[in-house]
Coordinates of N, CA and C in Angstrom, one line a residue:
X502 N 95.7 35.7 127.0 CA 94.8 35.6 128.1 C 95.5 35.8 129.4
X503 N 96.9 34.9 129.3 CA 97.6 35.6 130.9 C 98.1 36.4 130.9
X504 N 98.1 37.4 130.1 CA 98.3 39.1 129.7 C 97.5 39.8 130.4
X505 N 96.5 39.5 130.0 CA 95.3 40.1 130.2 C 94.7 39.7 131.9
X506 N 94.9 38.7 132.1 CA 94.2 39.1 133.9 C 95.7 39.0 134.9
X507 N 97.1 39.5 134.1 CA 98.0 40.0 134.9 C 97.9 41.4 134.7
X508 N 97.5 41.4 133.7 CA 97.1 43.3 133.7 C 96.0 43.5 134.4
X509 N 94.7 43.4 134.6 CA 93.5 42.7 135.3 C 94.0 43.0 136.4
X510 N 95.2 42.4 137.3 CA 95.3 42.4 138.4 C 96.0 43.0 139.1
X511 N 97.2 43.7 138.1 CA 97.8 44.8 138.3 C 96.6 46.1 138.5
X512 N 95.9 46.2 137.8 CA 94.8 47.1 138.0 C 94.0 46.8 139.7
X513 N 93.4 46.0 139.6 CA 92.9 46.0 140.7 C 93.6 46.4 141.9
X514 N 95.1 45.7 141.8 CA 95.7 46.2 143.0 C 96.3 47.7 143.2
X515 N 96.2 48.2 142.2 CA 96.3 49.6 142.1 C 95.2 50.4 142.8
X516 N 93.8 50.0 141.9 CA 92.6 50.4 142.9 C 92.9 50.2 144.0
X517 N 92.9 49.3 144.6 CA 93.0 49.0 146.3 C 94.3 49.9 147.1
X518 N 95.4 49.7 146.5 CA 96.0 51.0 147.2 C 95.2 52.1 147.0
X519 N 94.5 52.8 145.9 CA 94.2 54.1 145.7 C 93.3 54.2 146.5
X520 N 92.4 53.1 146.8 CA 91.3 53.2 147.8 C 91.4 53.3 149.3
X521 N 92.9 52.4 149.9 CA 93.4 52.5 151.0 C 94.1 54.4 151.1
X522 N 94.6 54.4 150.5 CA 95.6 55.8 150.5 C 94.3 56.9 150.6
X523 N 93.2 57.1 149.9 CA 92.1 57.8 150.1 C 91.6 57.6 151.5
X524 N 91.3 56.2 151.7 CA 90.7 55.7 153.4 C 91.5 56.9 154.1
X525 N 92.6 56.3 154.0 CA 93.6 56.6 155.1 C 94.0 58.5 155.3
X526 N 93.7 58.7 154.1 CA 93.5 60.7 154.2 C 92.3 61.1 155.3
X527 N 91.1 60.4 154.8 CA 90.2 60.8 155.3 C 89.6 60.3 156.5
X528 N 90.6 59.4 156.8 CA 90.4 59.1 158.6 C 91.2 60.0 159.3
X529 N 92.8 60.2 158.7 CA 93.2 61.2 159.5 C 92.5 62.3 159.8
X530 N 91.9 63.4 158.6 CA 90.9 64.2 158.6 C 90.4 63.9 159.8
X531 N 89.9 63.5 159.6 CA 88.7 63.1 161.0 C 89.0 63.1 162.1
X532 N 90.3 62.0 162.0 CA 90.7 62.4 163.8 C 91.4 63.6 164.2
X533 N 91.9 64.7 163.1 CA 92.8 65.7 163.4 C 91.4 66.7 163.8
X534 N 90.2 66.9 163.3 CA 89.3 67.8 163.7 C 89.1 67.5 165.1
X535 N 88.8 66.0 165.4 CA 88.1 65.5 166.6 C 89.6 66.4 168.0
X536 N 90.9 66.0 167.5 CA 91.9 66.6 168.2 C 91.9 67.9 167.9
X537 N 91.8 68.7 167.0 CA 92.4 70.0 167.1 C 91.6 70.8 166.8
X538 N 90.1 70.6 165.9 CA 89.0 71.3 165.7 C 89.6 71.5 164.4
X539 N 88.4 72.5 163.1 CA 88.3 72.3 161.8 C 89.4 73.2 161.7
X540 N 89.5 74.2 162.4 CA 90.4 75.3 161.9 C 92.2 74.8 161.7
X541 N 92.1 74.1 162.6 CA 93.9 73.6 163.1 C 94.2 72.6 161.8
X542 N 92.6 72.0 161.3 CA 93.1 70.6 160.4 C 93.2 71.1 159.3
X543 N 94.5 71.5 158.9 CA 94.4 72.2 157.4 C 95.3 70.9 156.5
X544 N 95.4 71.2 155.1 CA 95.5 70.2 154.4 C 97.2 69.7 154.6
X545 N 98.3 70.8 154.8 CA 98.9 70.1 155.0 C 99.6 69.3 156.3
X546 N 98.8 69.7 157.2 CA 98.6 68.7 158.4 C 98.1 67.6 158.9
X547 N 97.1 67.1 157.8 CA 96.1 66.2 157.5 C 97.1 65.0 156.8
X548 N 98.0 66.0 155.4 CA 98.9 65.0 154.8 C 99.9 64.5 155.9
X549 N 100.5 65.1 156.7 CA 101.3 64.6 157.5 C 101.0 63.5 158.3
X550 N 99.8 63.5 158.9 CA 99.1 62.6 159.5 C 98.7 61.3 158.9
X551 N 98.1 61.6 157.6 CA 98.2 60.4 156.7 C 99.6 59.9 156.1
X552 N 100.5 60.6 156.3 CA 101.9 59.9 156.0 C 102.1 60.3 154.0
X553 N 101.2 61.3 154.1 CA 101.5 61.1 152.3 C 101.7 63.2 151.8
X554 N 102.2 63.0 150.8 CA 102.6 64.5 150.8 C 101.4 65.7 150.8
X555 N 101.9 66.4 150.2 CA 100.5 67.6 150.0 C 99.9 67.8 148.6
X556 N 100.9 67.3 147.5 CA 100.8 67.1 146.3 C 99.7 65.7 146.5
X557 N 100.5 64.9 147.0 CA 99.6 63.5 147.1 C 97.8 64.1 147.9
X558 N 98.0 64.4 148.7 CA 96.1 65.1 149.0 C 95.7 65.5 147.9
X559 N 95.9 66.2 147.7 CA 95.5 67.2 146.2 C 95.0 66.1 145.7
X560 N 95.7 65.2 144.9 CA 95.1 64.1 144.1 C 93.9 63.7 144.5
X561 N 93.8 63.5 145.8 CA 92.4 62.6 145.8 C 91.5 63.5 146.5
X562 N 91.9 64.6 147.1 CA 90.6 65.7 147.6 C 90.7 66.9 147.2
X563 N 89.7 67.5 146.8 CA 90.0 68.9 145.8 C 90.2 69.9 147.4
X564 N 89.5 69.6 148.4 CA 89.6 70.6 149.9 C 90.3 69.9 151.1
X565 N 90.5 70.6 152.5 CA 90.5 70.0 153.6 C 88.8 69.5 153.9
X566 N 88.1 70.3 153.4 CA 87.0 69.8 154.1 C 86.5 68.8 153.3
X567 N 86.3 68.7 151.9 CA 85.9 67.1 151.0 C 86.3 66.2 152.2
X568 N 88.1 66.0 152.3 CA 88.6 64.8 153.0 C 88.1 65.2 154.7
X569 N 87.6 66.0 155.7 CA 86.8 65.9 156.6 C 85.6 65.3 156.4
X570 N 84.9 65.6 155.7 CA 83.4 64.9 155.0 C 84.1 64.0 155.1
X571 N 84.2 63.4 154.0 CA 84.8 61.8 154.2 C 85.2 61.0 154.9
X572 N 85.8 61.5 155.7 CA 86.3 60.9 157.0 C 85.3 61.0 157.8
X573 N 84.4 61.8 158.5 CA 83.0 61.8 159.1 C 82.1 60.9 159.0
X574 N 82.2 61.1 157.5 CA 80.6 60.1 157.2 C 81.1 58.8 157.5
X575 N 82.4 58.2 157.0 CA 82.7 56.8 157.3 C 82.7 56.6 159.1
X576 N 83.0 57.4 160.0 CA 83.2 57.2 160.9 C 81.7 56.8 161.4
X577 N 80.9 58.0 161.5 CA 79.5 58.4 161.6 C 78.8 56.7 160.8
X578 N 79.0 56.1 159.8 CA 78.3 55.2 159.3 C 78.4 53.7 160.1
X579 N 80.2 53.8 160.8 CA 80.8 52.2 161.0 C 79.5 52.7 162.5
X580 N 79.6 53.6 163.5 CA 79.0 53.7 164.6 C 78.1 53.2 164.3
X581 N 77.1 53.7 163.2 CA 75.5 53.0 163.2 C 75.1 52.2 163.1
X582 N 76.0 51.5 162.5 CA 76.1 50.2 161.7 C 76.4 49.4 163.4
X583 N 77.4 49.5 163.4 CA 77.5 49.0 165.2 C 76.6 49.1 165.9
X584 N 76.1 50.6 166.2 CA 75.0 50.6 167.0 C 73.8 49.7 167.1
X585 N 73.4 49.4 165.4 CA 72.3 49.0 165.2 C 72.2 47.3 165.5
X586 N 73.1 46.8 164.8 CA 73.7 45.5 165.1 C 73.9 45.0 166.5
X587 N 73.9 45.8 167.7 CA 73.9 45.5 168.9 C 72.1 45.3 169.7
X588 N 71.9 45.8 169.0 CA 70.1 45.9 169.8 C 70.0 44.7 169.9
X589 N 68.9 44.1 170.6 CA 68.2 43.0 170.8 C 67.3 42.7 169.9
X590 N 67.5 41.6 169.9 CA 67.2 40.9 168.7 C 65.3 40.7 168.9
X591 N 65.1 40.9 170.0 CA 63.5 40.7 170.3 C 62.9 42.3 169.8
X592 N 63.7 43.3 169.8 CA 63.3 44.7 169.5 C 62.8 44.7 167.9
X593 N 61.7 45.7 167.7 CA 61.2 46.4 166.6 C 61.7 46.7 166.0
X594 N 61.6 46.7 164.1 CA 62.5 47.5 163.5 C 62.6 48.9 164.0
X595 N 61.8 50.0 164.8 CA 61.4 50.7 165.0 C 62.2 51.2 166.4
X596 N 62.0 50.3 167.2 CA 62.6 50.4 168.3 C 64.0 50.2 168.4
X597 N 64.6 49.1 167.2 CA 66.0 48.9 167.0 C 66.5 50.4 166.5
X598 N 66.1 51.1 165.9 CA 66.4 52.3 165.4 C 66.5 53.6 166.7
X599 N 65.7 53.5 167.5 CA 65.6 54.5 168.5 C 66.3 53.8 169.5
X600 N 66.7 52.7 169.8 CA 67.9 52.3 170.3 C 69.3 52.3 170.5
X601 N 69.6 52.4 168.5 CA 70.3 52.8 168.3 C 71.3 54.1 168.4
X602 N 70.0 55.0 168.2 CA 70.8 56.3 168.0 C 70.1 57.2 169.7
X603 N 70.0 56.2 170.4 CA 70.2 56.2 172.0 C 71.5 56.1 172.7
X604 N 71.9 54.9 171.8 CA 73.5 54.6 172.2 C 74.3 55.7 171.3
X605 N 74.1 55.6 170.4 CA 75.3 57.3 169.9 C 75.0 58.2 170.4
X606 N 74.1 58.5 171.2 CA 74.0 59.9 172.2 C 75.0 59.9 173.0
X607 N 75.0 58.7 173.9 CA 76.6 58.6 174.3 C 77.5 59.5 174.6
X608 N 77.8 60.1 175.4 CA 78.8 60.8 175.4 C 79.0 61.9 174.2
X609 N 77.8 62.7 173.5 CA 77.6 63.7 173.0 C 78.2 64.7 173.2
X610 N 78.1 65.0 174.5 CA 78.8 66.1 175.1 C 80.5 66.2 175.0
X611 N 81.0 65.6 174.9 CA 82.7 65.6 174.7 C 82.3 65.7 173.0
X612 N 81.9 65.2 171.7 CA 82.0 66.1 170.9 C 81.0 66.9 170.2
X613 N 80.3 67.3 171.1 CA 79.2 68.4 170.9 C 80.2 69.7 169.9
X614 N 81.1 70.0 170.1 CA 81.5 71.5 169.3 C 81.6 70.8 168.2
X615 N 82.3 69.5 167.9 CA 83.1 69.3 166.5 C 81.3 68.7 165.5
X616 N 80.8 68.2 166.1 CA 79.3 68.2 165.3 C 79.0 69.7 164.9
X617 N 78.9 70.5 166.2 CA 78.5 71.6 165.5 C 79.0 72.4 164.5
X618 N 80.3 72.5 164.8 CA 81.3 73.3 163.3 C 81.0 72.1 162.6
X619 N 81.0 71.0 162.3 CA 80.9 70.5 160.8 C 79.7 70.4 160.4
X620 N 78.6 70.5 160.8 CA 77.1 71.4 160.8 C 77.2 72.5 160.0
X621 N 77.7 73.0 161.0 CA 77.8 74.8 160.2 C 78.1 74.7 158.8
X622 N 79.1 74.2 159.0 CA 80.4 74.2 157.5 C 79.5 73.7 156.5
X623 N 79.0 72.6 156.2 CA 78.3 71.7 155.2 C 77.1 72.6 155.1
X624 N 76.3 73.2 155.9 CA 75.5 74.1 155.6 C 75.8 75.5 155.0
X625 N 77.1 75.8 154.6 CA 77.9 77.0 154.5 C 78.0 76.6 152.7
X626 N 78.0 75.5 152.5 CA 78.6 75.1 151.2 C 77.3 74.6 150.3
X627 N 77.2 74.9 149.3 CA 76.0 74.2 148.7 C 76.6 72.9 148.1
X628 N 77.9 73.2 147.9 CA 78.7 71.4 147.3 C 78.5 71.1 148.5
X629 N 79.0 71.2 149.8 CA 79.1 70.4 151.0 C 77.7 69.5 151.5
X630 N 76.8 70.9 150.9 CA 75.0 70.4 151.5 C 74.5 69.3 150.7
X631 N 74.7 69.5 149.6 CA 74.4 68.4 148.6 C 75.5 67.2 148.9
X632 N 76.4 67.0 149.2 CA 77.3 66.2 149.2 C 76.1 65.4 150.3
X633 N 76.2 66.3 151.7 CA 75.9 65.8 153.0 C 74.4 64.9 152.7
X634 N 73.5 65.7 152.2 CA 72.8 64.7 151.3 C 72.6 63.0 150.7
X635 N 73.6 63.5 149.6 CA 74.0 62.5 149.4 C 74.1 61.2 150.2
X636 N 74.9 61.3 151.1 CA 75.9 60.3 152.7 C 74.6 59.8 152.9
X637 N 73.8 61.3 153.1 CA 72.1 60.7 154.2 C 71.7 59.3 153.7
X638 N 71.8 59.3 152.4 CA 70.7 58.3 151.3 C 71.9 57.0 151.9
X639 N 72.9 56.8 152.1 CA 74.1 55.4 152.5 C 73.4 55.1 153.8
X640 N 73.3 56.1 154.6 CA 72.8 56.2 155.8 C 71.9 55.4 156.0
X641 N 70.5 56.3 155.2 CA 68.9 55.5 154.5 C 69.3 53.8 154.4
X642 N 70.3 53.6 153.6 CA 70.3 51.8 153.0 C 71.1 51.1 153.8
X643 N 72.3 51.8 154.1 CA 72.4 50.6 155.5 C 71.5 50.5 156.5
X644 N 70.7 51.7 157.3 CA 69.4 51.6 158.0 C 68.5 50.5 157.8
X645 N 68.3 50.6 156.4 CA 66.8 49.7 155.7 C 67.8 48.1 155.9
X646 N 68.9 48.0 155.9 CA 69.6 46.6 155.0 C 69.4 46.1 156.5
X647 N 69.9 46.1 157.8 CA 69.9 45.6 158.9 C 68.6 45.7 159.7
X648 N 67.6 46.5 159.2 CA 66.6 46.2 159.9 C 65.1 45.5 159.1
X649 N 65.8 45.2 158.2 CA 64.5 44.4 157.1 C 64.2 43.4 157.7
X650 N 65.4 42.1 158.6 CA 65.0 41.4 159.1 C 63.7 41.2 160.3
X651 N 64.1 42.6 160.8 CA 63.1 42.9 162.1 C 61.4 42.6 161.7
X652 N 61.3 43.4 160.3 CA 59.8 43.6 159.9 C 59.2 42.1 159.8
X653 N 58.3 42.2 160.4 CA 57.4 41.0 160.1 C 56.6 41.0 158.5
X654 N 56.8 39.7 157.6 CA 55.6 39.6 156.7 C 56.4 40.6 155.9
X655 N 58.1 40.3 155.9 CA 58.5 41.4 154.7 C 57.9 40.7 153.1
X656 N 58.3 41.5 152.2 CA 57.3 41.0 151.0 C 58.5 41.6 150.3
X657 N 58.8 41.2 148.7 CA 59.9 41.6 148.2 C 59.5 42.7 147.7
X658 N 60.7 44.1 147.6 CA 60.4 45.0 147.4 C 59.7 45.9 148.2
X659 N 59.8 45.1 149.6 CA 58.6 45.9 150.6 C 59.2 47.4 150.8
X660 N 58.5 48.6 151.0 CA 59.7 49.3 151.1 C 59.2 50.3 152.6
X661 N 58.9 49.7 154.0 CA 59.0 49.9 154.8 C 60.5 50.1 155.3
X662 N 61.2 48.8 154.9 CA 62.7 49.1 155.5 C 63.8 50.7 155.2
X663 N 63.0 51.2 153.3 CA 63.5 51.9 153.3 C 63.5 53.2 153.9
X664 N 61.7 52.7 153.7 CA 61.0 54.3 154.9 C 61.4 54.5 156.3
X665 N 61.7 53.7 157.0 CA 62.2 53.8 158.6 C 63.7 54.7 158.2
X666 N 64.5 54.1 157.5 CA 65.5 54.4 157.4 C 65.6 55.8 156.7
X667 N 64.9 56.3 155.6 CA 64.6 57.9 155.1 C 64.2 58.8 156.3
X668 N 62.9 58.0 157.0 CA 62.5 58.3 158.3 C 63.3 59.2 159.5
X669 N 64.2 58.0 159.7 CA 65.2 58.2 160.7 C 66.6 59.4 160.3
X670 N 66.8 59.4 159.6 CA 67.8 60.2 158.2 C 67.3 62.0 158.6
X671 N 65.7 61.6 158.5 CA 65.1 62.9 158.3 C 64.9 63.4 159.4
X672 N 64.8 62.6 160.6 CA 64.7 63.1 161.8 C 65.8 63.9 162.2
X673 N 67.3 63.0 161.8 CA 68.4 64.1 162.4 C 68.7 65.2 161.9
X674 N 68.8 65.4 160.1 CA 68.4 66.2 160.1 C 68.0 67.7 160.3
X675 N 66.3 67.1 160.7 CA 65.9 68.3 161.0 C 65.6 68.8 162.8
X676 N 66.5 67.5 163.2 CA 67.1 67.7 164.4 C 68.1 68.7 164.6
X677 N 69.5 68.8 163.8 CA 70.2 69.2 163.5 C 70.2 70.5 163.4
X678 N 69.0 71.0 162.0 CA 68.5 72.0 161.4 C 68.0 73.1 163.2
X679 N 67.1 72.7 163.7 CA 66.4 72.9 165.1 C 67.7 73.0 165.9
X680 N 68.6 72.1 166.5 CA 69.6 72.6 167.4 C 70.7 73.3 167.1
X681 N 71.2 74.0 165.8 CA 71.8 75.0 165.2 C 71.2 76.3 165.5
X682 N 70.0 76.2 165.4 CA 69.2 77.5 165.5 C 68.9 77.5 167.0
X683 N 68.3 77.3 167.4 CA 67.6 77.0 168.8 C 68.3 76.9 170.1
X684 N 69.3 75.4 169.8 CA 70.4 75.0 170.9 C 69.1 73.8 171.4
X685 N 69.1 73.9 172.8 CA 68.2 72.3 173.7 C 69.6 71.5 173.9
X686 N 69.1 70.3 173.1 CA 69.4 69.0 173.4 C 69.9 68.9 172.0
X687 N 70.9 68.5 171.1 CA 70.8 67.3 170.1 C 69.8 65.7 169.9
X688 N 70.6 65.4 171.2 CA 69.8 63.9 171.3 C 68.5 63.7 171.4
X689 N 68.2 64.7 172.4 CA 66.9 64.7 172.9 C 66.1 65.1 172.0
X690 N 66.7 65.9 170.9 CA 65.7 66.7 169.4 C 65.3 65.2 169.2
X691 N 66.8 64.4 168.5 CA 66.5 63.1 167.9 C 65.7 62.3 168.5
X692 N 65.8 61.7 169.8 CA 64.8 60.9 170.5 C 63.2 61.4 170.4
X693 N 63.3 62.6 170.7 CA 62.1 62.9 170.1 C 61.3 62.5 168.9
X694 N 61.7 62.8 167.8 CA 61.4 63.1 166.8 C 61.3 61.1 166.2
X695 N 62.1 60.6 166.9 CA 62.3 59.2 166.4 C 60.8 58.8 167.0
X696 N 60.6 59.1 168.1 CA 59.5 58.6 168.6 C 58.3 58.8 168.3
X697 N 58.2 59.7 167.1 CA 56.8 59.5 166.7 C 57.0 58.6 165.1
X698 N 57.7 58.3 164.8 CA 58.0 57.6 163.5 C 56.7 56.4 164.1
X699 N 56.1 55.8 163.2 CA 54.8 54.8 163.0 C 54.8 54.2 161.8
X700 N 55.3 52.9 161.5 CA 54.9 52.6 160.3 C 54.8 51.1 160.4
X701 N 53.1 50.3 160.1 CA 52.6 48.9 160.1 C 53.4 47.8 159.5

């Protein structure tokens, strides 16, 4: 038995480096595009940044751009998560959400290019598109998780929290979709588009 949850624990702590050493690839990722743009962050400069070889990347990202994704979305998630958690507590689930991603407009404009190349890119890739996908749906449940309290007369299983949050998901999007092609505003697509969301 103390075989077994020292091995148990040898395991776990294994995971947890493997999980930090991945973190840690794909934060660099992240910050090396935000500094140098997608083209400059190639994989073995990404490894250097994370402090681990090039053999070592490989292990845990089949591309440069998997570990960009990755690093994006986590960065992209802690913001919203922040953002959302800052509103006022007297605000709408509704309005906490269009508040939210009022305050990530923020200073858009300083990284207006690096959204757009990793726009492009993820729409370039059918793995990347489907990946990006994917993130949306984390997006969707932390959305729903922090604003369930807002809704009045929640009921279990209600699933308004999840629809605001699909909602909101879907706005950017096809916010996204619209200022790729088009150009405007980013934010302003989203603000828009948040503003007609309605749900009792």
């Amino acid at each position: 038995m103390t075989q077994q949850l020292a091995s148990t624990s040898r395991e776990s702590l294994s995971e947890r480096r493997r999980a930090a050493t991945r973190q840690r690839i794909a934060a660099a990722a992240a910050q090396l595009v935000a500094d140098v743009g997608l083209a400059g962050a190639t994989a073995e400069r990404i490894a250097d940044a994370a402090d681990v070889g090039r053999a070592t990347f490989f292990r845990y990202f089949n591309s440069k751009e998997d570990a960009v994704a990755e690093g994006v979305n986590v960065h992209w998630l802690q913001r919203i998560t922040t953002a959302l958690a800052k509103q006022p507590a007297g605000l709408s689930a509704i309005d906490a959400v269009v508040g939210a991603f009022g305050d990530l407009a923020d200073g858009f404009s300083e990284i207006e290019n690096q959204v757009r190349e990793l726009a492009t890119l993820t729409r370039s890739s059918e793995t990347l598109d489907a990946w990006t996908l994917h993130i949306y749906v984390r997006y969707e449940a932390v959305i729903a998780d922090l604003i369930a309290p807002r809704l009045p007369a929640l009921a279990p299983r209600d699933p308004r929290p999840r629809l605001i949050g699909a909602l909101a998901m879907a706005t950017v999007r096809l916010a996204l979709d619209d200022w790729l092609v088009h150009g405007w505003s980013l934010p302003d697509r989203v603000r828009q588009g948040l503003g007609v969301i309605t749900i009792g």
